[in-house]
Short mmCIF file of C-alpha atoms in Angstrom, two decimals:
data_model
loop_
_atom_site.label_atom_id
_atom_site.label_comp_id
_atom_site.label_asym_id
_atom_site.label_seq_id
_atom_site.Cartn_x
_atom_site.Cartn_y
_atom_site.Cartn_z
CA MET F 1 -51.91 12.93 -63.18
CA THR F 2 -49.96 15.51 -65.18
CA VAL F 3 -50.53 16.45 -68.81
CA ASN F 4 -47.36 14.56 -69.70
CA ASP F 5 -48.72 11.47 -67.96
CA ASP F 6 -51.95 11.81 -69.96
CA SER F 7 -49.99 12.01 -73.22
CA PHE F 8 -47.87 8.99 -72.34
CA THR F 9 -50.90 6.94 -71.30
CA ASN F 10 -52.57 7.81 -74.59
CA TRP F 11 -49.42 6.79 -76.50
CA MET F 12 -49.24 3.43 -74.72
CA HIS F 13 -52.93 2.82 -75.46
CA ARG F 14 -52.38 3.49 -79.16
CA GLU F 15 -49.27 1.29 -79.12
CA GLU F 16 -51.37 -1.54 -77.73
CA ILE F 17 -53.98 -1.12 -80.48
CA ALA F 18 -51.33 -0.94 -83.23
CA GLU F 19 -49.69 -4.07 -81.85
CA SER F 20 -53.01 -5.93 -82.04
CA MET F 21 -53.42 -4.78 -85.66
CA ILE F 22 -50.25 -6.54 -86.85
CA PRO F 23 -51.47 -10.17 -86.72
CA ILE F 24 -54.81 -9.20 -88.29
CA ILE F 25 -53.10 -7.38 -91.18
CA GLY F 26 -50.66 -10.27 -91.62
CA LYS F 27 -53.39 -12.91 -91.67
CA LEU F 28 -55.46 -10.99 -94.22
CA HIS F 29 -52.37 -10.69 -96.42
CA ARG F 30 -51.22 -14.31 -96.17
CA GLU F 31 -54.53 -16.12 -96.24
CA GLN F 32 -56.73 -13.89 -98.43
CA ASP F 33 -54.19 -11.85 -100.41
CA VAL F 34 -55.58 -8.59 -99.01
CA ASN F 35 -53.18 -5.65 -98.77
CA VAL F 36 -54.32 -3.27 -96.02
CA LEU F 37 -53.46 0.36 -96.81
CA LEU F 38 -53.68 3.70 -95.05
CA HIS F 39 -53.95 6.55 -97.53
CA SER F 40 -52.17 4.43 -100.18
CA ARG F 41 -49.43 3.33 -97.75
CA SER F 42 -49.25 -0.40 -97.11
CA LEU F 43 -49.41 -1.54 -93.48
CA VAL F 44 -48.25 -5.08 -94.28
CA ASN F 45 -45.06 -6.11 -92.43
CA LYS F 46 -44.91 -2.77 -90.59
CA SER F 47 -43.82 -2.30 -86.98
CA VAL F 48 -45.95 -0.78 -84.23
CA VAL F 49 -44.19 2.57 -84.52
CA SER F 50 -44.46 2.53 -88.35
CA ILE F 51 -48.20 1.96 -88.12
CA LEU F 52 -48.57 4.87 -85.68
CA LYS F 53 -46.39 7.15 -87.80
CA THR F 54 -48.41 6.31 -90.92
CA HIS F 55 -51.59 7.26 -89.08
CA ARG F 56 -50.02 10.50 -87.91
CA PHE F 57 -48.85 11.36 -91.43
CA ALA F 58 -52.52 11.71 -92.41
CA ARG F 59 -52.44 15.01 -90.52
CA GLN F 60 -50.24 16.52 -93.22
CA ILE F 61 -52.67 15.45 -95.91
CA ALA F 62 -56.14 15.58 -94.40
CA GLY F 63 -55.43 18.31 -91.85
CA GLU F 64 -55.93 16.13 -88.79
CA GLU F 65 -54.29 13.05 -87.37
CA LEU F 66 -55.96 9.72 -87.95
CA SER F 67 -55.89 7.55 -84.84
CA VAL F 68 -55.67 3.77 -84.66
CA THR F 69 -58.78 4.01 -82.49
CA ASP F 70 -60.56 5.30 -85.62
CA THR F 71 -59.29 2.61 -87.99
CA MET F 72 -59.29 -0.47 -85.76
CA PRO F 73 -63.09 -0.95 -85.98
CA PHE F 74 -62.83 -1.01 -89.78
CA LEU F 75 -59.99 -3.55 -89.62
CA LYS F 76 -62.06 -5.78 -87.34
CA ALA F 77 -65.01 -5.44 -89.72
CA LEU F 78 -62.82 -6.73 -92.58
CA THR F 79 -62.12 -9.95 -90.68
CA THR F 80 -65.83 -10.83 -90.75
CA LEU F 81 -66.07 -10.63 -94.55
CA ASP F 82 -65.43 -13.25 -97.24
CA LEU F 83 -62.74 -11.18 -98.93
CA GLY F 84 -60.89 -11.99 -102.13
CA PRO F 85 -57.58 -10.55 -103.41
CA SER F 86 -57.74 -6.77 -103.11
CA GLN F 87 -56.25 -3.63 -101.63
CA ILE F 88 -58.33 -1.98 -98.92
CA ASP F 89 -57.58 1.54 -97.74
CA MET F 90 -58.65 2.00 -94.12
CA GLY F 91 -57.83 5.69 -94.30
CA MET F 92 -60.35 6.12 -97.09
CA LEU F 93 -62.91 3.97 -95.27
CA ALA F 94 -62.62 6.10 -92.13
CA ALA F 95 -62.68 9.41 -94.03
CA THR F 96 -65.66 8.42 -96.18
CA TYR F 97 -67.59 7.10 -93.17
CA ARG F 98 -66.89 10.28 -91.23
CA ALA F 99 -68.09 12.44 -94.14
CA ASP F 100 -71.30 10.47 -94.67
CA GLY F 101 -71.91 7.05 -93.19
CA HIS F 102 -75.51 6.94 -94.42
CA GLY F 103 -76.60 6.08 -90.89
CA LEU F 104 -74.97 2.65 -91.18
CA SER F 105 -72.89 0.91 -88.55
CA ILE F 106 -69.18 0.58 -89.24
CA GLU F 107 -69.68 -3.12 -90.03
CA GLU F 108 -72.52 -2.38 -92.48
CA PHE F 109 -70.66 0.51 -94.09
CA THR F 110 -67.46 -1.52 -94.53
CA ALA F 111 -69.33 -4.45 -96.08
CA GLU F 112 -71.00 -2.09 -98.57
CA ALA F 113 -67.77 -0.20 -99.39
CA VAL F 114 -65.79 -3.36 -100.20
CA ALA F 115 -68.64 -5.36 -101.71
CA GLY F 116 -66.71 -5.68 -104.98
CA ALA F 117 -64.11 -7.83 -103.21
CA THR F 118 -66.50 -10.16 -101.38
CA GLY F 119 -68.65 -13.19 -102.05
CA ASP F 120 -69.52 -13.84 -105.67
CA ASN F 121 -67.81 -10.60 -106.71
CA LYS F 122 -64.34 -11.49 -105.48
CA ILE F 123 -61.65 -12.43 -107.96
CA GLU F 124 -59.82 -15.70 -107.64
CA ARG F 125 -56.29 -15.85 -106.29
CA ARG F 126 -53.93 -16.29 -109.20
CA GLU F 127 -50.83 -18.39 -109.50
CA SER F 128 -47.56 -16.56 -109.06
CA ARG F 129 -46.11 -14.99 -112.20
CA ASP F 130 -42.42 -15.65 -112.76
CA VAL F 131 -40.16 -12.59 -113.01
CA VAL F 132 -36.57 -12.39 -114.27
CA LEU F 133 -34.25 -9.43 -113.67
CA TYR F 134 -31.75 -8.70 -116.43
CA GLY F 135 -29.10 -6.61 -114.73
CA PHE F 136 -28.60 -6.06 -111.00
CA GLY F 137 -27.61 -2.42 -110.49
CA ARG F 138 -29.29 0.31 -108.45
CA ILE F 139 -32.79 -0.18 -109.88
CA GLY F 140 -32.44 -3.94 -110.25
CA ARG F 141 -31.62 -4.46 -106.57
CA LEU F 142 -34.45 -2.23 -105.39
CA ILE F 143 -36.90 -4.04 -107.65
CA ALA F 144 -35.58 -7.31 -106.20
CA ARG F 145 -36.29 -6.01 -102.68
CA LEU F 146 -39.83 -5.05 -103.67
CA LEU F 147 -40.53 -8.37 -105.36
CA ILE F 148 -39.29 -10.29 -102.31
CA GLU F 149 -41.32 -8.05 -100.00
CA LYS F 150 -44.51 -8.66 -102.00
CA ALA F 151 -44.03 -12.44 -102.14
CA GLY F 152 -45.40 -12.92 -98.61
CA SER F 153 -48.83 -14.16 -99.67
CA GLY F 154 -47.33 -16.73 -102.04
CA ASN F 155 -49.19 -15.16 -104.94
CA GLY F 156 -48.60 -12.26 -107.26
CA LEU F 157 -45.05 -11.90 -108.59
CA ARG F 158 -42.21 -14.31 -107.92
CA LEU F 159 -38.58 -13.41 -108.59
CA ARG F 160 -37.04 -16.54 -110.11
CA ALA F 161 -33.74 -15.43 -111.62
CA ILE F 162 -31.23 -12.63 -112.12
CA VAL F 163 -29.09 -12.46 -115.26
CA VAL F 164 -25.70 -10.74 -115.05
CA ARG F 165 -22.25 -10.87 -116.58
CA LYS F 166 -19.88 -13.10 -114.64
CA GLY F 167 -17.65 -11.09 -112.34
CA SER F 168 -14.30 -12.15 -110.93
CA GLY F 169 -14.10 -14.10 -107.67
CA GLN F 170 -17.07 -14.74 -105.35
CA ASP F 171 -19.43 -13.01 -107.77
CA ILE F 172 -22.65 -14.23 -106.20
CA VAL F 173 -21.44 -13.51 -102.66
CA LYS F 174 -20.66 -9.90 -103.56
CA ARG F 175 -23.98 -9.42 -105.34
CA ALA F 176 -25.85 -10.86 -102.36
CA SER F 177 -23.97 -8.46 -100.10
CA LEU F 178 -25.07 -5.50 -102.24
CA LEU F 179 -28.66 -6.70 -101.95
CA ARG F 180 -28.29 -7.10 -98.18
CA ARG F 181 -26.78 -3.66 -97.48
CA ASP F 182 -27.44 -0.37 -99.22
CA SER F 183 -25.78 2.92 -98.31
CA ILE F 184 -28.91 4.90 -99.17
CA HIS F 185 -31.86 2.60 -98.51
CA GLY F 186 -30.47 0.71 -95.54
CA GLN F 187 -30.49 -2.95 -94.60
CA PHE F 188 -32.59 -5.55 -96.40
CA GLN F 189 -35.63 -6.39 -94.30
CA GLY F 190 -35.16 -10.10 -93.77
CA THR F 191 -32.55 -12.80 -94.22
CA ILE F 192 -30.28 -13.56 -97.17
CA THR F 193 -28.15 -16.67 -97.62
CA VAL F 194 -26.04 -17.79 -100.55
CA ASP F 195 -25.91 -21.25 -102.13
CA GLU F 196 -22.72 -20.92 -104.19
CA ALA F 197 -22.75 -24.53 -105.36
CA ASN F 198 -26.12 -24.05 -107.07
CA SER F 199 -25.69 -20.34 -107.93
CA LYS F 200 -28.65 -19.28 -105.80
CA ILE F 201 -29.50 -16.43 -103.46
CA ILE F 202 -32.16 -17.33 -100.89
CA ALA F 203 -33.91 -14.19 -99.65
CA ASN F 204 -36.74 -14.59 -97.13
CA GLY F 205 -37.20 -18.13 -98.42
CA ASN F 206 -37.28 -17.11 -102.08
CA GLU F 207 -34.80 -19.12 -104.14
CA ILE F 208 -33.35 -16.85 -106.84
CA ARG F 209 -31.14 -18.36 -109.53
CA MET F 210 -28.12 -16.34 -110.68
CA ILE F 211 -27.68 -16.87 -114.42
CA TYR F 212 -24.44 -15.72 -116.03
CA SER F 213 -24.63 -14.57 -119.63
CA ASP F 214 -23.22 -11.86 -121.89
CA ASP F 215 -25.81 -12.46 -124.61
CA PRO F 216 -29.61 -12.61 -123.99
CA THR F 217 -30.14 -14.79 -127.05
CA THR F 218 -28.20 -17.68 -125.46
CA VAL F 219 -30.41 -18.20 -122.38
CA ASP F 220 -33.12 -20.88 -122.32
CA TYR F 221 -35.11 -19.97 -119.20
CA THR F 222 -37.21 -23.12 -119.34
CA ALA F 223 -34.05 -25.03 -118.39
CA TYR F 224 -34.41 -23.37 -114.97
CA GLY F 225 -38.11 -24.18 -114.64
CA ILE F 226 -39.09 -20.64 -115.59
CA LYS F 227 -42.18 -20.20 -117.77
CA ASP F 228 -44.35 -17.37 -119.08
CA ALA F 229 -42.10 -14.92 -117.25
CA ILE F 230 -41.83 -11.16 -117.38
CA LEU F 231 -38.24 -10.04 -117.86
CA ILE F 232 -37.30 -6.63 -116.47
CA ASP F 233 -34.29 -5.17 -118.30
CA ASN F 234 -32.45 -2.80 -115.92
CA THR F 235 -29.37 -2.35 -118.08
CA GLY F 236 -30.68 0.20 -120.59
CA ARG F 237 -28.38 -1.42 -123.14
CA TRP F 238 -31.24 -1.94 -125.60
CA ARG F 239 -34.11 0.54 -125.90
CA ASP F 240 -35.80 -0.20 -129.21
CA ARG F 241 -38.05 -3.11 -130.16
CA GLU F 242 -35.37 -4.91 -132.15
CA GLY F 243 -32.86 -4.88 -129.32
CA LEU F 244 -35.33 -5.73 -126.56
CA SER F 245 -36.72 -8.60 -128.63
CA LYS F 246 -33.44 -10.41 -127.99
CA HIS F 247 -34.85 -11.22 -124.55
CA LEU F 248 -37.84 -13.13 -125.96
CA GLN F 249 -36.23 -16.52 -125.45
CA PRO F 250 -37.93 -19.74 -124.24
CA GLY F 251 -39.64 -19.03 -120.91
CA ILE F 252 -40.03 -15.25 -121.44
CA ALA F 253 -43.46 -13.84 -122.34
CA LYS F 254 -42.93 -10.09 -121.97
CA VAL F 255 -40.09 -7.59 -121.60
CA VAL F 256 -40.27 -4.43 -119.46
CA LEU F 257 -37.55 -1.78 -119.82
CA THR F 258 -36.59 0.49 -116.91
CA ALA F 259 -35.54 3.35 -119.18
CA PRO F 260 -37.25 5.44 -121.88
CA GLY F 261 -38.15 3.30 -124.87
CA LYS F 262 -37.31 4.34 -128.42
CA GLY F 263 -39.27 4.05 -131.63
CA ASP F 264 -42.64 2.34 -131.26
CA VAL F 265 -41.95 0.92 -127.79
CA PRO F 266 -44.83 2.13 -125.53
CA ASN F 267 -43.68 4.36 -122.66
CA ILE F 268 -45.94 3.58 -119.71
CA VAL F 269 -46.46 5.71 -116.60
CA HIS F 270 -48.58 3.77 -114.17
CA GLY F 271 -51.67 5.67 -113.11
CA VAL F 272 -51.72 7.69 -116.33
CA ASN F 273 -51.65 5.39 -119.36
CA HIS F 274 -51.13 1.84 -118.06
CA ASP F 275 -54.63 0.92 -119.18
CA THR F 276 -53.59 1.53 -122.80
CA VAL F 277 -51.24 -1.48 -122.83
CA LYS F 278 -52.59 -4.00 -125.31
CA PRO F 279 -52.90 -7.58 -123.98
CA ASP F 280 -50.71 -8.89 -126.79
CA GLU F 281 -47.97 -6.27 -126.32
CA ARG F 282 -44.76 -8.11 -125.46
CA ILE F 283 -42.34 -5.17 -125.14
CA LEU F 284 -42.87 -1.95 -123.21
CA SER F 285 -40.99 0.72 -121.29
CA CYS F 286 -41.60 2.32 -117.89
CA ALA F 287 -40.10 5.61 -119.18
CA SER F 288 -37.71 7.47 -116.84
CA CYS F 289 -37.91 8.40 -113.17
CA THR F 290 -38.38 12.06 -114.09
CA THR F 291 -41.14 11.31 -116.60
CA ASN F 292 -42.91 9.33 -113.87
CA ALA F 293 -42.48 12.27 -111.50
CA ILE F 294 -43.90 14.98 -113.76
CA VAL F 295 -46.58 13.25 -115.86
CA PRO F 296 -49.07 12.40 -113.04
CA PRO F 297 -49.21 15.96 -111.58
CA LEU F 298 -49.15 17.39 -115.11
CA LYS F 299 -52.19 15.27 -115.99
CA ALA F 300 -53.91 16.31 -112.76
CA MET F 301 -53.36 20.01 -113.52
CA ALA F 302 -54.40 19.63 -117.15
CA ASP F 303 -57.62 17.85 -116.17
CA GLU F 304 -58.66 20.60 -113.77
CA TYR F 305 -57.17 23.82 -115.15
CA GLY F 306 -56.00 23.09 -118.68
CA VAL F 307 -52.37 23.66 -119.65
CA LEU F 308 -51.23 25.95 -122.50
CA ARG F 309 -47.50 25.35 -122.11
CA GLY F 310 -44.95 24.29 -119.55
CA HIS F 311 -41.31 23.94 -118.62
CA VAL F 312 -39.73 21.45 -116.26
CA GLU F 313 -36.36 21.99 -114.60
CA THR F 314 -35.06 18.97 -112.73
CA VAL F 315 -32.49 19.17 -109.97
CA HIS F 316 -31.37 15.56 -110.08
CA SER F 317 -29.15 13.49 -107.83
CA TYR F 318 -26.08 12.04 -109.48
CA THR F 319 -26.11 8.52 -110.93
CA ASN F 320 -23.63 5.78 -111.81
CA ASP F 321 -23.51 7.15 -115.35
CA GLN F 322 -21.33 10.01 -114.06
CA ASN F 323 -17.74 9.94 -112.90
CA LEU F 324 -16.70 10.19 -109.25
CA LEU F 325 -13.65 12.20 -110.34
CA ASP F 326 -12.94 13.98 -113.61
CA ASN F 327 -12.45 11.48 -116.39
CA TYR F 328 -13.40 10.89 -120.01
CA HIS F 329 -17.14 10.58 -120.72
CA GLY F 330 -18.96 10.37 -124.03
CA SER F 331 -21.49 13.03 -122.99
CA ASP F 332 -20.78 16.71 -122.45
CA ARG F 333 -20.04 17.72 -118.83
CA ARG F 334 -20.84 14.28 -117.34
CA GLY F 335 -17.12 13.50 -117.26
CA ARG F 336 -16.67 16.06 -114.48
CA SER F 337 -16.78 14.90 -110.87
CA ALA F 338 -20.36 14.14 -109.80
CA ALA F 339 -19.51 14.50 -106.12
CA LEU F 340 -17.96 17.97 -106.48
CA ASN F 341 -20.05 19.77 -109.08
CA MET F 342 -23.45 20.84 -110.22
CA VAL F 343 -23.59 19.50 -113.78
CA ILE F 344 -25.90 20.89 -116.46
CA THR F 345 -27.18 18.06 -118.62
CA GLU F 346 -30.03 17.12 -120.88
CA THR F 347 -33.30 15.39 -119.96
CA GLY F 348 -35.63 13.56 -122.29
CA ALA F 349 -38.48 13.75 -119.80
CA ALA F 350 -40.20 16.71 -121.47
CA SER F 351 -40.31 15.06 -124.88
CA ALA F 352 -41.40 11.78 -123.26
CA VAL F 353 -44.56 13.49 -121.98
CA ALA F 354 -46.03 13.29 -125.48
CA LYS F 355 -45.73 9.50 -125.45
CA ALA F 356 -47.32 9.04 -122.03
CA LEU F 357 -49.87 11.84 -122.30
CA PRO F 358 -50.66 12.27 -126.02
CA GLU F 359 -53.92 14.14 -125.35
CA LEU F 360 -51.91 17.03 -123.88
CA LYS F 361 -51.18 19.29 -126.85
CA ALA F 362 -49.33 21.95 -124.86
CA PRO F 363 -45.59 22.27 -125.63
CA ILE F 364 -43.42 21.17 -122.69
CA THR F 365 -39.71 22.00 -122.55
CA GLY F 366 -37.14 20.73 -120.07
CA SER F 367 -33.61 20.83 -118.78
CA SER F 368 -31.70 19.29 -115.89
CA ILE F 369 -28.93 19.91 -113.39
CA ARG F 370 -27.18 16.99 -111.65
CA VAL F 371 -26.19 17.85 -108.07
CA PRO F 372 -23.94 16.19 -105.44
CA VAL F 373 -26.56 14.15 -103.56
CA PRO F 374 -26.87 10.36 -104.06
CA ASP F 375 -30.66 10.07 -104.17
CA VAL F 376 -33.92 12.07 -104.30
CA SER F 377 -34.46 14.73 -106.92
CA ILE F 378 -36.89 17.60 -107.44
CA ALA F 379 -38.75 18.67 -110.57
CA ILE F 380 -39.82 22.30 -110.82
CA LEU F 381 -42.85 22.33 -113.10
CA SER F 382 -43.79 25.77 -114.41
CA LEU F 383 -47.18 25.89 -116.14
CA ARG F 384 -49.26 28.42 -118.03
CA LEU F 385 -52.87 27.47 -117.29
CA GLU F 386 -56.01 27.99 -119.35
CA ARG F 387 -57.74 29.80 -116.49
CA GLU F 388 -56.74 31.86 -113.50
CA THR F 389 -56.75 30.33 -110.06
CA THR F 390 -55.31 30.78 -106.58
CA ARG F 391 -52.61 29.06 -104.60
CA GLU F 392 -55.14 27.88 -102.02
CA GLU F 393 -57.37 26.36 -104.69
CA VAL F 394 -54.49 24.52 -106.36
CA LEU F 395 -53.21 23.14 -103.05
CA ASP F 396 -56.67 21.98 -101.97
CA TYR F 397 -57.12 20.32 -105.33
CA LEU F 398 -53.74 18.53 -105.29
CA ARG F 399 -54.25 17.47 -101.67
CA ASN F 400 -57.54 15.84 -102.68
CA VAL F 401 -55.89 14.23 -105.72
CA SER F 402 -53.30 12.65 -103.40
CA LEU F 403 -56.03 11.37 -101.10
CA ALA F 404 -58.93 10.19 -103.21
CA SER F 405 -58.20 10.07 -106.94
CA PRO F 406 -56.96 7.39 -109.34
CA LEU F 407 -53.55 9.10 -109.05
CA LYS F 408 -53.23 8.74 -105.27
CA ARG F 409 -50.58 6.02 -105.58
CA GLN F 410 -48.52 8.30 -107.84
CA ILE F 411 -48.96 11.71 -106.19
CA ASP F 412 -48.17 12.42 -102.54
CA PHE F 413 -48.56 15.73 -100.73
CA ILE F 414 -46.55 17.31 -97.93
CA SER F 415 -47.03 20.56 -96.04
CA ALA F 416 -44.07 20.29 -93.64
CA PRO F 417 -42.32 23.69 -93.70
CA ASP F 418 -38.79 22.30 -93.22
CA ALA F 419 -38.84 19.31 -95.60
CA VAL F 420 -35.60 18.58 -97.46
CA SER F 421 -34.55 15.98 -100.00
CA SER F 422 -33.41 13.25 -97.60
CA ASP F 423 -36.90 13.18 -96.05
CA PHE F 424 -38.16 11.48 -99.20
CA ILE F 425 -35.71 8.58 -99.38
CA GLY F 426 -37.86 5.47 -99.62
CA SER F 427 -41.00 7.26 -100.82
CA ARG F 428 -43.18 4.89 -102.84
CA HIS F 429 -44.92 7.65 -104.76
CA ALA F 430 -43.82 8.85 -108.18
CA SER F 431 -43.78 12.45 -106.95
CA ILE F 432 -44.55 14.47 -103.83
CA VAL F 433 -46.10 17.94 -104.08
CA ASP F 434 -44.35 20.38 -101.74
CA ALA F 435 -47.17 22.65 -100.57
CA GLY F 436 -44.90 25.23 -98.99
CA ALA F 437 -42.95 25.84 -102.18
CA THR F 438 -45.94 25.98 -104.55
CA LYS F 439 -46.46 29.33 -106.28
CA VAL F 440 -49.57 30.50 -108.15
CA ASP F 441 -50.13 33.88 -109.78
CA GLY F 442 -53.26 34.12 -111.90
CA ASP F 443 -52.80 31.66 -114.76
CA ASN F 444 -49.20 30.79 -113.84
CA ALA F 445 -48.46 27.91 -111.48
CA ILE F 446 -45.10 26.54 -110.31
CA LEU F 447 -45.09 23.13 -108.63
CA TYR F 448 -42.12 21.73 -106.73
CA LEU F 449 -42.21 17.94 -107.01
CA TRP F 450 -39.87 15.79 -104.94
CA TYR F 451 -39.19 12.21 -106.04
CA ASP F 452 -37.01 9.33 -104.96
CA ASN F 453 -35.55 8.69 -108.40
CA GLU F 454 -34.50 5.20 -107.29
CA PHE F 455 -37.14 3.74 -104.99
CA GLY F 456 -40.23 5.68 -106.09
CA TYR F 457 -39.46 4.83 -109.69
CA SER F 458 -38.91 1.16 -108.81
CA CYS F 459 -42.37 1.10 -107.22
CA GLN F 460 -43.83 2.45 -110.46
CA VAL F 461 -42.05 -0.32 -112.39
CA ILE F 462 -43.52 -2.95 -110.07
CA ARG F 463 -47.02 -1.50 -110.59
CA VAL F 464 -46.65 -1.76 -114.34
CA VAL F 465 -45.40 -5.35 -114.05
CA GLN F 466 -48.32 -6.23 -111.76
CA HIS F 467 -50.73 -4.71 -114.26
CA VAL F 468 -49.44 -6.57 -117.32
CA SER F 469 -49.20 -9.76 -115.24
CA GLY F 470 -52.84 -9.59 -114.23
CA VAL F 471 -52.01 -9.47 -110.52
CA GLU F 472 -52.82 -5.82 -109.89
CA TYR F 473 -55.74 -6.15 -107.53
CA PRO F 474 -58.50 -3.49 -107.25
CA THR F 475 -58.54 -0.95 -104.43
CA TYR F 476 -61.51 -0.31 -102.16
CA PRO F 477 -63.17 2.06 -101.56
CA ALA F 478 -62.80 2.92 -105.24
CA PRO F 479 -61.07 6.29 -105.74
CA ALA F 480 -63.13 9.15 -107.10
CA VAL F 481 -62.75 9.63 -110.84
#
């Protein structure tokens, strides 16, 4: 047998194992509300090849590929346990066991590592929490996709309605088509049908009511059977407490804004300050995509090295706020063609750091350039540190943060030497550290942070909504603090 034959035989063997994982992962998700992860990446509803690629990606983070032959025993061990709702990271289980298994068998080690989610310790499955989307643009449609994707277990969050202004002719059909097909993020994973007579979109069995309104104060959501819902405002039309309070109509319990909040509206970056949300807070903001991209790595660097001052320069993809061709615009420069120009503009991300990370006293400045790409941006974070360090130390530290810290769902890490922006379309992390571009000289560090300003940000919004809804389940093994 040739070397090539050996490689192909090995591939087919791993394919067979990955294929046998799918029904186990699906059953755990549907019946016990357990989300199986691999280094923070969900394996639920993934194909054979996706499962294998996710295992291989561990090589870029941990330095060596993780094989399905390594993780399958842990997955089998999970099926023997009385698990409650939780997220279980098989990558972390395998890595921790390899580092020090305490002489235990895989079954014994797994039972000990996830003990907080078993038996008397497990939390009860909660009823679904109703969610309403106000607005159905770029972020609104991606959030809809995520909510539908996460509805598989029948628990957690349930998208009940979308509120929009009435368009002309076949409005609901056109909106359903935009949900079904996306030029950047591809086809919707599942089936979508339209019930025009009852103003409903049915996506993967989820009945979603389309409500037409120009004024949030005129909608009684209880008339649609909606109660105690969280409303996600994707329009950005109102950003202060007074304006957002218009949404607090019958059936709505809380309002979450997908733009920076003004005044006393809390700006929340999941992973950094989501635990500061007061239980009785009814209005909050998820800040901006750029704030979500820079605050987690900024916190990580401040915790380890201290930060005296910083500057962030964002090279940002264009958005619907700009013009395709030159035309009038209320803001400077944004009237010029987005598809033909690099456009210098302002960013509020630097000033928003103070709201999300008030313990950081270092001054942070910022500016931005919009460039002719439709999605994925990069933030260049230049920091003056409190102590000198080396590039190798910083990279090792950030790699470990992405693997085993409370920020591992926010910060990803890549060492591929030829990575470019389109590689990060669909990333679920708030930001991705580019190891190859990182520069460190004594007490100066420059981090290059990629981020999918559409999808990665939408994932952060969902995490905040899960948290304030009480359906954000704990992760095991628990990340290192």
